[in-house]
XYZ file of C-alpha atoms in Angstrom:
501
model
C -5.860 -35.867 15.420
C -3.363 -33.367 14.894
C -0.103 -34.514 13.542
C 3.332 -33.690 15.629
C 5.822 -31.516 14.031
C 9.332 -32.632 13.050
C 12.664 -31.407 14.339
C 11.796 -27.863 12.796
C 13.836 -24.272 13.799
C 10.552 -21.533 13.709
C 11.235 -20.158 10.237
C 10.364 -16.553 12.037
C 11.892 -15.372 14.796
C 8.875 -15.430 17.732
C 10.360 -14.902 20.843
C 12.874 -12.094 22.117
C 16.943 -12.973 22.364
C 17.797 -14.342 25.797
C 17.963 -11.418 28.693
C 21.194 -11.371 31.226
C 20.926 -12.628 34.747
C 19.209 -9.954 36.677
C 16.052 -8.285 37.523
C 14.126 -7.587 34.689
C 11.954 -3.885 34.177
C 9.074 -3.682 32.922
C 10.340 -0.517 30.766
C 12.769 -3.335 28.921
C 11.014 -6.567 28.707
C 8.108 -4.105 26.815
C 10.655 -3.050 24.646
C 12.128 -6.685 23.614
C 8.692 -7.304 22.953
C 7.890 -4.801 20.678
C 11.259 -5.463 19.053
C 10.492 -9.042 18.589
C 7.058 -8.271 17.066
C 8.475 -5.690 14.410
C 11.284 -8.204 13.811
C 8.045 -10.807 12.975
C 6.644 -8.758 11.380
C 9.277 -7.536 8.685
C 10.167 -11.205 8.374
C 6.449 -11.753 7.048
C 6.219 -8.525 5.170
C 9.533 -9.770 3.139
C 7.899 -12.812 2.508
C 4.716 -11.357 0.928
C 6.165 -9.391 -0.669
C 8.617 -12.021 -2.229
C 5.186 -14.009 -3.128
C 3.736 -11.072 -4.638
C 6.455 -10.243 -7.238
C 6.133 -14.324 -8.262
C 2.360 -14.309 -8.867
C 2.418 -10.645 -10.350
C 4.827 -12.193 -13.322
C 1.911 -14.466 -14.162
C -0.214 -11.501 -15.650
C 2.174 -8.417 -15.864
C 3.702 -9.348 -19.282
C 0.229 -10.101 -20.716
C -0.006 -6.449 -21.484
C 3.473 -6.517 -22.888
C 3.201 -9.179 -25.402
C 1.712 -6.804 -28.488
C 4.887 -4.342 -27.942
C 7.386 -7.657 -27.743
C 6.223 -8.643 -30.709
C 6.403 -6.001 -32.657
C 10.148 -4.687 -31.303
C 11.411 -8.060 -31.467
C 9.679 -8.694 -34.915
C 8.216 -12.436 -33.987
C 5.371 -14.021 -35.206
C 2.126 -14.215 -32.962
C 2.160 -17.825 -31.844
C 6.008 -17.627 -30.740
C 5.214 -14.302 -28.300
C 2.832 -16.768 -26.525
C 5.879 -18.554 -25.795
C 6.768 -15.904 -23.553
C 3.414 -16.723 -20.944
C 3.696 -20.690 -21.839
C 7.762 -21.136 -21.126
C 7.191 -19.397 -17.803
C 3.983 -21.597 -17.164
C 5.430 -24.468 -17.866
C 8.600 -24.525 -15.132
C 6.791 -22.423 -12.808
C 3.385 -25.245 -12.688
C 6.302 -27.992 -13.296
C 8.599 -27.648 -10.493
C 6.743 -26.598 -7.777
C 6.230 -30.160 -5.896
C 10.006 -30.536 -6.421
C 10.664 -27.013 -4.880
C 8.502 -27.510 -2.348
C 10.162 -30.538 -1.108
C 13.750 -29.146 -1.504
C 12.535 -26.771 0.705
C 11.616 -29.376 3.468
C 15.380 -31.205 2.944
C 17.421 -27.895 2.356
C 15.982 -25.157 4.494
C 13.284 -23.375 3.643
C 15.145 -19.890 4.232
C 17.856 -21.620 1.719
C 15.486 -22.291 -1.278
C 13.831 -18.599 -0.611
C 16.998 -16.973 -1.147
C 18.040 -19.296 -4.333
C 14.699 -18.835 -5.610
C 14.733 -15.214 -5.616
C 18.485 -14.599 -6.317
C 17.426 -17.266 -9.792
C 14.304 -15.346 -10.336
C 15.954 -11.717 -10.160
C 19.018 -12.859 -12.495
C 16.230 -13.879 -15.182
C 14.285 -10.750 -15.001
C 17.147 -8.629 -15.634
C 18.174 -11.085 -18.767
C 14.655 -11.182 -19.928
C 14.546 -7.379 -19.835
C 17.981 -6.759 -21.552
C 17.251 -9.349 -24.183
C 17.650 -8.639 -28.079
C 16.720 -11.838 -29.015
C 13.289 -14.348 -28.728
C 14.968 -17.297 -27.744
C 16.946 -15.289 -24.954
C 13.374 -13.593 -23.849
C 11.811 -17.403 -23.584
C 14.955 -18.768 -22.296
C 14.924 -16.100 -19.003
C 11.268 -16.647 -18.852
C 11.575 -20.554 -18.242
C 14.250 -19.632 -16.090
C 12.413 -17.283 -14.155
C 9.336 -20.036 -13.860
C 12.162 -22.177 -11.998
C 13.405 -19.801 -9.071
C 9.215 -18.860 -8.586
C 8.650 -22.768 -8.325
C 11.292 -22.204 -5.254
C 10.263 -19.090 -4.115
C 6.288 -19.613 -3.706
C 6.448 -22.899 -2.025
C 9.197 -21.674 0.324
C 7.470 -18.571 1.056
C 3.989 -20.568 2.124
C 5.937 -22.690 4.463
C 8.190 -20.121 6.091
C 4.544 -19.055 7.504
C 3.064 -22.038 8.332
C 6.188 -23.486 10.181
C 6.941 -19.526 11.798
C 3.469 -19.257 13.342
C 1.489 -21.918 15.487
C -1.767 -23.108 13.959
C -4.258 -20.669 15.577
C -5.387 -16.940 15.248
C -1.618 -16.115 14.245
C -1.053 -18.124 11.317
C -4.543 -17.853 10.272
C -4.190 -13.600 9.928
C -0.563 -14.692 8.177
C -2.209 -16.605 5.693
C -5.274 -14.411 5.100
C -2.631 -12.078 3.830
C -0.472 -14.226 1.640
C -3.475 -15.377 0.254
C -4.795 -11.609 -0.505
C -1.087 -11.091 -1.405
C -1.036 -13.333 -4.571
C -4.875 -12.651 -5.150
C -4.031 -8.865 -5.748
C -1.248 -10.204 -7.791
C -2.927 -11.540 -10.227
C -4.866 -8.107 -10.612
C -1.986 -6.002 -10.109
C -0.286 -7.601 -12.749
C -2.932 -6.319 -15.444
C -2.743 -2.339 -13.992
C 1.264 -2.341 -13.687
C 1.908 -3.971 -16.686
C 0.022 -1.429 -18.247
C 0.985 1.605 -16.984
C 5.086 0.363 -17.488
C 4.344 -0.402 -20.773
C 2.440 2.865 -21.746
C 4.986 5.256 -19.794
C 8.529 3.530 -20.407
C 8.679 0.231 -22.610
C 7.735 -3.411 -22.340
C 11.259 -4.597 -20.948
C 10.350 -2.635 -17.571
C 7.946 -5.496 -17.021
C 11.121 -7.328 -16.479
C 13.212 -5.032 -14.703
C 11.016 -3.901 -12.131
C 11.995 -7.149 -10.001
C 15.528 -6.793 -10.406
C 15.377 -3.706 -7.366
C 12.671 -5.518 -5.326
C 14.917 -9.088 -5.871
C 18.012 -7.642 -4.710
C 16.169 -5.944 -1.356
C 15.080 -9.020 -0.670
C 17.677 -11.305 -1.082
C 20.220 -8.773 1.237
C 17.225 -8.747 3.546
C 16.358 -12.298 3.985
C 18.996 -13.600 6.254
C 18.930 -10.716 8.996
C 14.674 -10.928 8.848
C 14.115 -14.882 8.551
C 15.276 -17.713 10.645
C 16.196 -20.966 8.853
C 13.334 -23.705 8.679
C 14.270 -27.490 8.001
C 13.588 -31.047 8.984
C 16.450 -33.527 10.138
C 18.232 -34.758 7.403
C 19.076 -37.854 8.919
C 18.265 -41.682 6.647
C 16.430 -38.553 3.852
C 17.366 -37.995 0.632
C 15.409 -36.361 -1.926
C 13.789 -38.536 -4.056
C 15.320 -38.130 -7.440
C 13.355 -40.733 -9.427
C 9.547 -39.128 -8.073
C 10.555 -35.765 -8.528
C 11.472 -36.237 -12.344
C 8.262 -38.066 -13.023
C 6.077 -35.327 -11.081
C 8.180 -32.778 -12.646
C 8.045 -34.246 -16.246
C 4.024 -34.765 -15.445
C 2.772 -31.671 -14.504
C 5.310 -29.861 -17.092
C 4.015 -32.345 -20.394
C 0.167 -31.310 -18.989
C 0.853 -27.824 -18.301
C 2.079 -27.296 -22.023
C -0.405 -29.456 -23.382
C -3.345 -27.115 -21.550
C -1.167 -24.118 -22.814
C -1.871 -25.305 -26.410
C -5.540 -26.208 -26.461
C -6.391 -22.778 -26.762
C -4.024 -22.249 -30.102
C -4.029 -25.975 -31.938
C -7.439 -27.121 -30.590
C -8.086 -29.840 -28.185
C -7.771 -32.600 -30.567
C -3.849 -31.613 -32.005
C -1.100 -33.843 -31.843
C 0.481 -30.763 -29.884
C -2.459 -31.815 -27.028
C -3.036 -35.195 -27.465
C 0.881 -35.999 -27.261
C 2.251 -33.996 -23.897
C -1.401 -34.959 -22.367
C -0.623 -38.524 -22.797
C 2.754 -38.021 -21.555
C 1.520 -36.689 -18.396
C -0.684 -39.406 -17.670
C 1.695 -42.252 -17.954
C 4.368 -39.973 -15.920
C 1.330 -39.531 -13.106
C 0.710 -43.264 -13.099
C 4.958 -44.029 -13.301
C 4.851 -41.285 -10.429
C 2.603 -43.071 -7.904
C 3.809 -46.625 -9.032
C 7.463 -44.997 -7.547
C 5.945 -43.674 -4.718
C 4.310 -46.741 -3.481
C 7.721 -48.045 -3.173
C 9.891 -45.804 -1.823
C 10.739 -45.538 1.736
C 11.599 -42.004 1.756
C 8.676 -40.725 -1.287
C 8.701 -37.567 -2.469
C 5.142 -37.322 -1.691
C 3.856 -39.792 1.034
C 0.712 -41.315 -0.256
C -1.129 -40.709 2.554
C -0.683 -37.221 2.857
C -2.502 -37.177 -0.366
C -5.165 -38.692 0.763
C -6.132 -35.967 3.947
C -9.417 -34.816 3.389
C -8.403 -31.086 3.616
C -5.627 -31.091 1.548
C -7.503 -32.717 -1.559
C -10.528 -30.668 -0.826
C -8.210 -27.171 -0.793
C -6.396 -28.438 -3.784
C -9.568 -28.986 -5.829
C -10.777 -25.266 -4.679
C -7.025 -23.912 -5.463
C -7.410 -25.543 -9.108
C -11.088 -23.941 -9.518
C -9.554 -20.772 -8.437
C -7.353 -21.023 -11.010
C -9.011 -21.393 -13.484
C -11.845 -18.699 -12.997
C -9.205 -16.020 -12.315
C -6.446 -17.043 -14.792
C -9.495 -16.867 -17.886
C -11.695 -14.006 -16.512
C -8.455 -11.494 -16.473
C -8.034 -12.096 -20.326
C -11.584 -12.152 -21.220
C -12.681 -9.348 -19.564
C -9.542 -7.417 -20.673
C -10.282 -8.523 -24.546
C -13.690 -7.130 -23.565
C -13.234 -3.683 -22.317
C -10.465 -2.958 -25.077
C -12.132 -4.068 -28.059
C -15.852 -3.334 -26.910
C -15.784 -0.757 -25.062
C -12.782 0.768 -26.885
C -10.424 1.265 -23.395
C -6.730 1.784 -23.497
C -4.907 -1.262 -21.859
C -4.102 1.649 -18.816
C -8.132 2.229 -18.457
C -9.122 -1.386 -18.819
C -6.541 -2.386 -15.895
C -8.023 0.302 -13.981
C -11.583 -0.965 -13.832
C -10.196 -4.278 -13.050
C -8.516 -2.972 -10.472
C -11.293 -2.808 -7.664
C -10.935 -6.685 -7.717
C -7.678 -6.641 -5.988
C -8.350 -4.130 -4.071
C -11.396 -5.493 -2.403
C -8.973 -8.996 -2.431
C -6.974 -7.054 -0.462
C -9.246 -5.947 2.490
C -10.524 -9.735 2.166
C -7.108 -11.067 3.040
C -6.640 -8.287 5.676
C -10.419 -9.346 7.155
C -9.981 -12.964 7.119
C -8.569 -14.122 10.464
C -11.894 -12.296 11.788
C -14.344 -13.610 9.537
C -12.510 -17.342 10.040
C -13.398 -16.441 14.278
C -16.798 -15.645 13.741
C -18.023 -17.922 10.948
C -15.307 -20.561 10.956
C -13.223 -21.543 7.873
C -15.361 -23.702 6.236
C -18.371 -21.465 6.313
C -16.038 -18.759 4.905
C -14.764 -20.906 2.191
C -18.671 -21.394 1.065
C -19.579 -17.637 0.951
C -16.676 -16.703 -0.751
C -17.011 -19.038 -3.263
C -21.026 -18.091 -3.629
C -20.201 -14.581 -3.986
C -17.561 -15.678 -6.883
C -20.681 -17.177 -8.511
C -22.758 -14.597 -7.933
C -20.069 -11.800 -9.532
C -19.495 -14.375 -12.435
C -23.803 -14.223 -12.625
C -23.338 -10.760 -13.026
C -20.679 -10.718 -16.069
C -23.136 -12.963 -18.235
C -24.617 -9.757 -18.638
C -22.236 -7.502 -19.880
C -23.284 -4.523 -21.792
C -22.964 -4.151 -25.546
C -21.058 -0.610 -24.825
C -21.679 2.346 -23.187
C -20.510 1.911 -19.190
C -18.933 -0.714 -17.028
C -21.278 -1.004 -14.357
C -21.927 -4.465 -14.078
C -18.457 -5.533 -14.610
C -17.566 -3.308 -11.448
C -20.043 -4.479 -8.898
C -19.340 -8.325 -10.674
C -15.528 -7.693 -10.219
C -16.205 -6.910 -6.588
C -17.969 -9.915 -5.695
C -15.350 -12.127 -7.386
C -12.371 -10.271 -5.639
C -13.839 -10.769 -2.566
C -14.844 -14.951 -3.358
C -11.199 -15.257 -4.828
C -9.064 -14.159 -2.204
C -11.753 -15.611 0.526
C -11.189 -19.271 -1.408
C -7.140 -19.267 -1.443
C -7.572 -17.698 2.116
C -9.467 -20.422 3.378
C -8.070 -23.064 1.001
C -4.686 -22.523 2.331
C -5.655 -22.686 6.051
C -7.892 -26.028 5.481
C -4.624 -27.492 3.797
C -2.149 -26.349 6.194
C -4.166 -27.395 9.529
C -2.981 -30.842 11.120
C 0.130 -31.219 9.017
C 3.363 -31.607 10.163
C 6.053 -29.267 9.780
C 7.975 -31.417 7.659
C 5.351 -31.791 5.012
C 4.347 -27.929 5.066
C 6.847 -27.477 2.299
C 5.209 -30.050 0.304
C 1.909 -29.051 0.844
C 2.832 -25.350 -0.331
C 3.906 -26.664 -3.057
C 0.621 -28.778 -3.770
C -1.182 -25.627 -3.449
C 0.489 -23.469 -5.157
C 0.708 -26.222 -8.225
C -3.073 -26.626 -7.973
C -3.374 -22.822 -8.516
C -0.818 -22.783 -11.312
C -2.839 -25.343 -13.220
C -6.315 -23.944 -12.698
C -4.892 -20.346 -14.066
C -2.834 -22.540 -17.485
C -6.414 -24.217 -18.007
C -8.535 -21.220 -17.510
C -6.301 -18.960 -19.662
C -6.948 -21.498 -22.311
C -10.484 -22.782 -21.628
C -12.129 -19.281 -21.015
C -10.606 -17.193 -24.204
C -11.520 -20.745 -26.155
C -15.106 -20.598 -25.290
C -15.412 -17.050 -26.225
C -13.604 -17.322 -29.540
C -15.848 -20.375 -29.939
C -19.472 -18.686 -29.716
C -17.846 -15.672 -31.481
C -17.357 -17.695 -34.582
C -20.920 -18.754 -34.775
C -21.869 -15.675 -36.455
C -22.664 -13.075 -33.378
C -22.072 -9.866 -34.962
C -20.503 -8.194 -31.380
C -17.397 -10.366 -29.162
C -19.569 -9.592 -26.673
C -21.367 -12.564 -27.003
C -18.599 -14.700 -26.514
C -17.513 -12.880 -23.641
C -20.839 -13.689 -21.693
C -20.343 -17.433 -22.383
C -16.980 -17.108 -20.875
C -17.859 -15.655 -17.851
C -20.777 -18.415 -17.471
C -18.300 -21.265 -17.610
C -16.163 -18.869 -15.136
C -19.608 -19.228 -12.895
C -19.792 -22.874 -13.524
C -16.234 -23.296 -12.087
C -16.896 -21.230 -8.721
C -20.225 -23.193 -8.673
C -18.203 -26.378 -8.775
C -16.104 -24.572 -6.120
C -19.173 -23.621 -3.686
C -20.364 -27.733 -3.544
C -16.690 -28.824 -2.482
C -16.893 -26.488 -0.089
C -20.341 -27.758 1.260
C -19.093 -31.500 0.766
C -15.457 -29.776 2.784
C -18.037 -29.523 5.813
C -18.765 -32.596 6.377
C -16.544 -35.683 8.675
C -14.104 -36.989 6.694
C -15.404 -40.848 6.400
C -11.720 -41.885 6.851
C -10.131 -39.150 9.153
C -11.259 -38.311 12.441
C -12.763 -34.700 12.749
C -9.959 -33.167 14.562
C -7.344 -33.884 11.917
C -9.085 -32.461 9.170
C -11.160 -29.200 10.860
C -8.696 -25.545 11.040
C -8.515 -24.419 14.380
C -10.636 -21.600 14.616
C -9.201 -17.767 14.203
C-alpha cells in the first residue's frame, strides 16, 4: 500500500510554464518541452553536484592531515580532530536537518546548508590557528547535515516514484559513491601541486555557483505547516545520541575500545536513544514517527547504508596505508589506483535505472553487494610488493557493489513514503552511511594495527585482515539483502517493494 503524499510543491520544475490562449504548433510546444527538460535537468545536476562536494569533504582532507600538522605545528592526536569534529556534526545533525527540511522547505535548508558549508571552507582554509581549523570543520559538518538530506529529498519529492526517480537516484547514489573516491585523488593532487588549505578552498567557487544558482534551477519543496512544529525536545536527544556515539566510534581506534573516552560518550548515546524514543512515543507531532521506523524497507536500506559505511569508510585508509608504505607510492599514485573504484561507481550509478528494469531492485541490491564480497575476497590477498593487480580488479568489483548498494538502498527506502517524510528518511540514510564510514574508519585501521603488532614482519599482514572484516561486512550486507526479498510479515507487499525502473 503506497502511502499518499502531503501538500508538497514538486521540488523540480516538471512541467512547462502555462501557454496563452491560442492554437498551439507543434514547432513550440517541442520547444517548451525541451526547455522544461534542460530546466530538470540543471535543477538535478546542481543538486549532485551540491551532494558531491559534501561527501568529497569526508576523505579529501585525509591526504592533508600530515602537511596540517606539520605547518600548523600540532601534535598527532589533535590533527585527527580535524576528520572527528567534522564527523561528529555532520553524523549528528542529519535527522534534525532532514526534518527541518520537511517543516522549512527543502529548497530553504539547501541553500542555508551550502551558504554555512561554503563560509566554513573558506575559514578552515584561511585559518592560522588549530582550534579555528576544528572550529570551521564542525561548522562545516553542520551546513552538510542540511545540505545532504535536503539534496536526497529535493529528488525524491521532484520526480514520481518510477523509471524517473529511479535513474535520479542511481546517480546521486554514484554521485556520493565517487565521492568518497574522489576525495582520496583530489586531495592529493591539491596537496602535492598547491598546499593543504586548497582542500578547503576548492568549495568556496563551487558553493557560491550553487547557492546564486539554486533559486532560478529548483522549485521550493515543503509540507503544510499547519498544528507542526519541530520537535525541539526529540531532535536534541537524537542529535546529542548519534553525536556522543559518533565520537565515541571516532576514538576506539586511538584510546582502545575499553577507554573512558569510549565507554563514557557510548553510554551517553544509549540513554539519549532510549530518552529519544521514550519522547517520541509521546509526542503528537514526533520528530520521527515510530512507525515509519518500523517499514520494512527503510530498516532494511538503513542496515545496508550502515554496512556500506563501514566497508568503504575503512578500506580507503587501509588500502591507502598499504600502497604508500608497501608498495612505496606517492599519496598522488596511490589515489590514482584507487581511482578505478569511482569510476566504475560512476557508470554503476549511470546503469542503474536499467539494471533496476531488468533484474528489479532487490535482485540488484544482492549482486552488488556479492560482488563487494567478492572484490573484498580479492584484497585478502594482497601482494607483499611488486604490482597492484589484485587491488585493481578487487577495487573494481567493490566500486561497482558500493554504488549498486546506496543505489538500490536509497530506492528501497524512498518507495511508498510520503512526501512529507522523504526529508526524514534522507536524513536516516544519509546518517546510516555517516556511521558505517566513523565505525569503519576506526574498526578497519584497528584490526590491521592489531595483527601488525603480533610480530608480522610486513603491514601487509594486517592489511589482509582488514580487508577480510571489510568482506565480512558486505557479506553481512548480501544476507539482508536476501532476507530484503522476502514479504514483510507486518506490511503488505506493495508498501514495501520499489516500483520497478
Amino acid at each position: 500500500m503506497t502511502a499518499h503524499a502531503g501538500p508538497s510543491a514538486p521540488a523540480l520544475p516538471a512541467h512547462p510554464p502555462p501557454r496563452p490562449p491560442g492554437p498551439a504548433r507543434r514547432g513550440d510546444t517541442a520547444a517548451a518541452d525541451a526547455s522544461a527538460t534542460g530546466h530538470h535537468r540543471l535543477g538535478l545536476a546542481l543538486i549532485l553536484v551540491a551532494a558531491f562536494m559534501v561527501v568529497l569533504d569526508f576523505s579529501i582532507v585525509n591526504v592533508a592531515l600530515s602537511s596540517i600538522q606539520h605547518e600548523l605545528g600540532i601534535s598527532a592526536a589533535s590533527v585527527q580532530w580535524v576528520v572527528t569534529a567534522y564527523a561528529i556534526t555532520f553524523g549528528g545533525l542529519l535527522i534534525l536537518g532532514g526534518r527541518a527540511g520537511d517543516l522549512y522547505g527543502r529548497r530553504r535548508m539547501f541553500m542555508v546548508g551550502i551558504g554555512v558549508f561554503t563560509a566554513a571552507s573558506l575559514s578552515g582554509g584561511l585559518a592560522q590557528d588549530p582550534l579555528l581549523l576544528i572550529a570551521s570543520r564542525m561548522v562545516q559538518g553542520c551546513g552538510a547535515a542540511m545540505v545532504a538530506p535536503a539534496a536526497l529529498s529535493l529528488i525524491t519529492t521532484g520526480f514520481p516514484e518510477g523509471p524517473r526517480r529511479t535513474r535520479a537516484l542511481g546517480l546521486y547514489g554514484a554521485t556520493a559513491s565517487v565521492g568518497f573516491v574522489a576525495g582520496q585523488v583530489l586531495g592529493g593532487v591539491l596537496v602535492e601541486f598547491s598546499s593543504w588549505r586548497s582542500v578547503f578552498l576548492v568549495n568556496v567557487p563551487v558553493g557560491i555557483a550553487a547557492l546564486l544558482l539554486s533559486r532560478r534551477l529548483l522549485r521550493e519543496s515543503r509540507l503544510s505547516r499547519a498544528g507542526r512544529h519541530l520537535d525541539t525536545a526529540g531532535a536534541v536527544l537524537v542529535t546529542g545520541a548519534v553525536a556522543a556515539l559518533v565520537y565515541a566510534v571516532s576514538q576506539a581506534g586511538t584510546t582502545g575500545v575499553g577507554s573512558a573516552g569510549v565507554l563514557i560518550p557510548l553510554g551517553l548515546s544509549v540513554l539519549g536513544f532510549v530518552a529519544f524514543l521514550e519522547v517520541e512515543q509521546r509526542r503528537a507531532d514526533p520528530l520521527v514517527r515510530p512507525a515509519l521506523l518500523r517499514t520494512c524497507g527503510l530498516r532494511s536500506a538503513g542496515t545496508l547504508m550502515m554496512l556500506l559505511g563501514l566497508w568503504n569508510g575503512g578500506e580507503m585508509l587501509v588500502l591507502s596505508v598499504y600502497l604508500q608504505e608497501d608498495l612505496r607510492m606517492s599519496p598522488l599514485a596511490a589515489g590514482l589506483v584507487i581511482a578505478p573504484q569511482g569510476i566504475v561507481g560512476l557508470a554503476t550509478g549511470l546503469l542503474g535505472a536499467r539494471l533496476a528494469r531488468r533484474f528489479g531492485v532487490q535482485r540488484v541490491l544482492v549482486l552488488t553487494a556479492l560482488a563487494a564480497t567478492a572484490g573484498f575476497a580479492v584484497l585478502t590477498q594482497l601482494p607483499l610488493g611488486g604490482g597492484y593487480r589484485p587491488p585493481l580488479a578487487a577495487v573494481v568489483l567493490v566500486g561497482f557493489g558500493t554504488a549498486g548498494t546506496a543505489f538500490g538502498s536509497m530506492v528501497t527506502a524512498s518507495s511508498g513514503v510520503a512526501d512529507r517524510d522523504q526529508g526524514l528518511v534522507g536524513g536516516v540514510i544519509n546518517m546510516s552511511r555517516q556511521l558505517g564510514a566513523a565505525l569503519g574508519a576506526a574498526l578497519l585501521p584497528a584490526i590491521a594495527d592489531a595483527v601488525d603488532r603480533t610480530g608480522h614482519s610486513s603491514t601487509v599482514v594486517g592489511a589482509r585482515a582488514a580487508m577480510l572484516a571489510g568482506a565480512a561486512a558486505a557479506g553481512l550486507a548480501t544476507l539482508v539483502a536476501l532476507r530484503a526479498r522476502r514479504p514483510c510479515p507486518d506490511e503488505p507487499p506493495t508498501a514495501r517493494a520499489p516500483t520497478p525502473a
